[in-house]
Amino acid sequence: MSFWELLALSSAVATIMGVFLTIYALINNKTLKEESKLTRETLQKLITEESRLTREMIERMTERTEKMIERMTERTEKMIERTTEKLGELIVSEGQKTRELIRKRNSFKIKII
């Protein structure tokens, strides 16, 4: 085999390899684009789902907070009501004691005179 034949054979092999590499690169590029698209879509779905779950969690927390505030408000109102009742009872009791004390003093003054 002469130098020129060897050179021609090497050129043919290099051309065939170049064609195969080009085809492989095109296929690989298309595959990578599809994988990239699927990855983006998957990430977008995950982000959307995570956002939805976060919104639901915030709504649940808000509802729980509102219920807790309602319960605390009711308890506070009951405490105020009980305190007012007890204060009223105390005022009545002290008023009765004061009236009795005044009666005793008045009856004592009458006995002295």
mmCIF file of C-alpha atoms in Angstrom:
data_model
loop_
_atom_site.group_PDB
_atom_site.id
_atom_site.type_symbol
_atom_site.label_atom_id
_atom_site.label_comp_id
_atom_site.label_asym_id
_atom_site.label_seq_id
_atom_site.Cartn_x
_atom_site.Cartn_y
_atom_site.Cartn_z
ATOM 1 C CA MET A 1 0.000 0.000 0.000
ATOM 2 C CA SER A 2 1.470 3.266 -1.045
ATOM 3 C CA PHE A 3 1.511 6.511 0.851
ATOM 4 C CA TRP A 4 -1.249 8.004 -1.310
ATOM 5 C CA GLU A 5 -3.503 5.018 -0.871
ATOM 6 C CA LEU A 6 -2.946 5.112 2.877
ATOM 7 C CA LEU A 7 -3.701 8.818 2.896
ATOM 8 C CA ALA A 8 -6.910 8.283 0.911
ATOM 9 C CA LEU A 9 -7.997 5.463 3.226
ATOM 10 C CA SER A 10 -7.297 7.614 6.313
ATOM 11 C CA SER A 11 -9.238 10.502 4.781
ATOM 12 C CA ALA A 12 -12.210 8.219 4.053
ATOM 13 C CA VAL A 13 -12.169 6.852 7.582
ATOM 14 C CA ALA A 14 -11.891 10.375 9.018
ATOM 15 C CA THR A 15 -14.827 11.534 6.862
ATOM 16 C CA ILE A 16 -16.976 8.574 7.957
ATOM 17 C CA MET A 17 -16.054 9.202 11.586
ATOM 18 C CA GLY A 18 -16.877 12.893 11.150
ATOM 19 C CA VAL A 19 -20.292 12.036 9.713
ATOM 20 C CA PHE A 20 -21.013 9.629 12.581
ATOM 21 C CA LEU A 21 -19.853 12.157 15.165
ATOM 22 C CA THR A 22 -22.025 14.844 13.577
ATOM 23 C CA ILE A 23 -25.077 12.562 13.611
ATOM 24 C CA TYR A 24 -24.305 11.547 17.206
ATOM 25 C CA ALA A 25 -23.960 15.202 18.211
ATOM 26 C CA LEU A 26 -27.289 16.074 16.582
ATOM 27 C CA ILE A 27 -29.066 13.172 18.309
ATOM 28 C CA ASN A 28 -27.364 13.939 21.600
ATOM 29 C CA ASN A 29 -28.283 17.630 21.300
ATOM 30 C CA LYS A 30 -31.919 16.743 20.656
ATOM 31 C CA THR A 31 -31.915 14.312 23.594
ATOM 32 C CA LEU A 32 -30.333 16.898 25.884
ATOM 33 C CA LYS A 33 -32.911 19.491 24.854
ATOM 34 C CA GLU A 34 -35.746 17.048 25.601
ATOM 35 C CA GLU A 35 -34.223 16.130 28.952
ATOM 36 C CA SER A 36 -33.744 19.798 29.765
ATOM 37 C CA LYS A 37 -37.364 20.520 28.852
ATOM 38 C CA LEU A 38 -38.590 17.620 31.005
ATOM 39 C CA THR A 39 -36.417 18.795 33.868
ATOM 40 C CA ARG A 40 -37.784 22.343 33.601
ATOM 41 C CA GLU A 41 -41.365 21.046 33.450
ATOM 42 C CA THR A 42 -40.764 18.774 36.441
ATOM 43 C CA LEU A 43 -39.209 21.598 38.426
ATOM 44 C CA GLN A 44 -42.091 23.895 37.497
ATOM 45 C CA LYS A 45 -44.594 21.257 38.665
ATOM 46 C CA LEU A 46 -42.683 20.822 41.921
ATOM 47 C CA ILE A 47 -42.548 24.572 42.487
ATOM 48 C CA THR A 48 -46.268 24.892 41.738
ATOM 49 C CA GLU A 49 -47.109 22.035 44.106
ATOM 50 C CA GLU A 50 -44.858 23.443 46.815
ATOM 51 C CA SER A 51 -46.512 26.856 46.416
ATOM 52 C CA ARG A 52 -49.959 25.271 46.705
ATOM 53 C CA LEU A 53 -48.962 23.342 49.809
ATOM 54 C CA THR A 54 -47.449 26.470 51.341
ATOM 55 C CA ARG A 55 -50.648 28.445 50.670
ATOM 56 C CA GLU A 56 -52.746 25.671 52.216
ATOM 57 C CA MET A 57 -50.477 25.559 55.257
ATOM 58 C CA ILE A 58 -50.724 29.335 55.677
ATOM 59 C CA GLU A 59 -54.522 29.144 55.373
ATOM 60 C CA ARG A 60 -54.675 26.380 58.017
ATOM 61 C CA MET A 61 -52.397 28.347 60.313
ATOM 62 C CA THR A 62 -54.528 31.457 59.809
ATOM 63 C CA GLU A 63 -57.707 29.514 60.598
ATOM 64 C CA ARG A 64 -56.116 28.021 63.714
ATOM 65 C CA THR A 65 -54.915 31.439 64.809
ATOM 66 C CA GLU A 66 -58.383 32.931 64.294
ATOM 67 C CA LYS A 67 -59.975 30.089 66.292
ATOM 68 C CA MET A 68 -57.414 30.538 69.043
ATOM 69 C CA ILE A 69 -58.109 34.282 69.145
ATOM 70 C CA GLU A 70 -61.856 33.552 69.331
ATOM 71 C CA ARG A 71 -61.356 31.124 72.227
ATOM 72 C CA MET A 72 -59.106 33.557 74.046
ATOM 73 C CA THR A 73 -61.616 36.380 73.486
ATOM 74 C CA GLU A 74 -64.444 34.219 74.842
ATOM 75 C CA ARG A 75 -62.358 33.250 77.867
ATOM 76 C CA THR A 76 -61.423 36.871 78.476
ATOM 77 C CA GLU A 77 -65.069 37.947 78.207
ATOM 78 C CA LYS A 78 -66.080 35.203 80.684
ATOM 79 C CA MET A 79 -63.314 36.276 83.056
ATOM 80 C CA ILE A 80 -64.457 39.899 82.826
ATOM 81 C CA GLU A 81 -68.039 38.786 83.408
ATOM 82 C CA ARG A 82 -67.081 36.691 86.460
ATOM 83 C CA THR A 83 -64.881 39.456 87.817
ATOM 84 C CA THR A 84 -67.703 41.967 87.407
ATOM 85 C CA GLU A 85 -70.120 39.612 89.184
ATOM 86 C CA LYS A 86 -67.690 39.026 92.040
ATOM 87 C CA LEU A 87 -67.004 42.752 92.302
ATOM 88 C CA GLY A 88 -70.760 43.396 92.426
ATOM 89 C CA GLU A 89 -71.174 40.770 95.145
ATOM 90 C CA LEU A 90 -68.305 42.328 97.079
ATOM 91 C CA ILE A 91 -69.850 45.801 96.774
ATOM 92 C CA VAL A 92 -73.216 44.473 98.003
ATOM 93 C CA SER A 93 -71.560 42.619 100.878
ATOM 94 C CA GLU A 94 -69.515 45.628 101.940
ATOM 95 C CA GLY A 95 -72.598 47.828 101.638
ATOM 96 C CA GLN A 96 -74.504 45.518 103.983
ATOM 97 C CA LYS A 97 -71.633 45.517 106.461
ATOM 98 C CA THR A 98 -71.487 49.302 106.330
ATOM 99 C CA ARG A 99 -75.256 49.599 106.883
ATOM 100 C CA GLU A 100 -75.076 47.194 109.835
ATOM 101 C CA LEU A 101 -72.191 49.149 111.321
ATOM 102 C CA ILE A 102 -74.093 52.406 110.925
ATOM 103 C CA ARG A 103 -77.201 50.838 112.568
ATOM 104 C CA LYS A 104 -75.116 49.618 115.480
ATOM 105 C CA ARG A 105 -73.596 53.063 115.976
ATOM 106 C CA ASN A 106 -76.993 54.725 115.730
ATOM 107 C CA SER A 107 -78.522 52.300 118.222
ATOM 108 C CA PHE A 108 -75.573 52.787 120.546
ATOM 109 C CA LYS A 109 -75.999 56.585 120.404
ATOM 110 C CA ILE A 110 -79.699 56.214 121.150
ATOM 111 C CA LYS A 111 -78.982 54.071 124.215
ATOM 112 C CA ILE A 112 -76.459 56.587 125.538
ATOM 113 C CA ILE A 113 -78.817 59.500 125.213
#
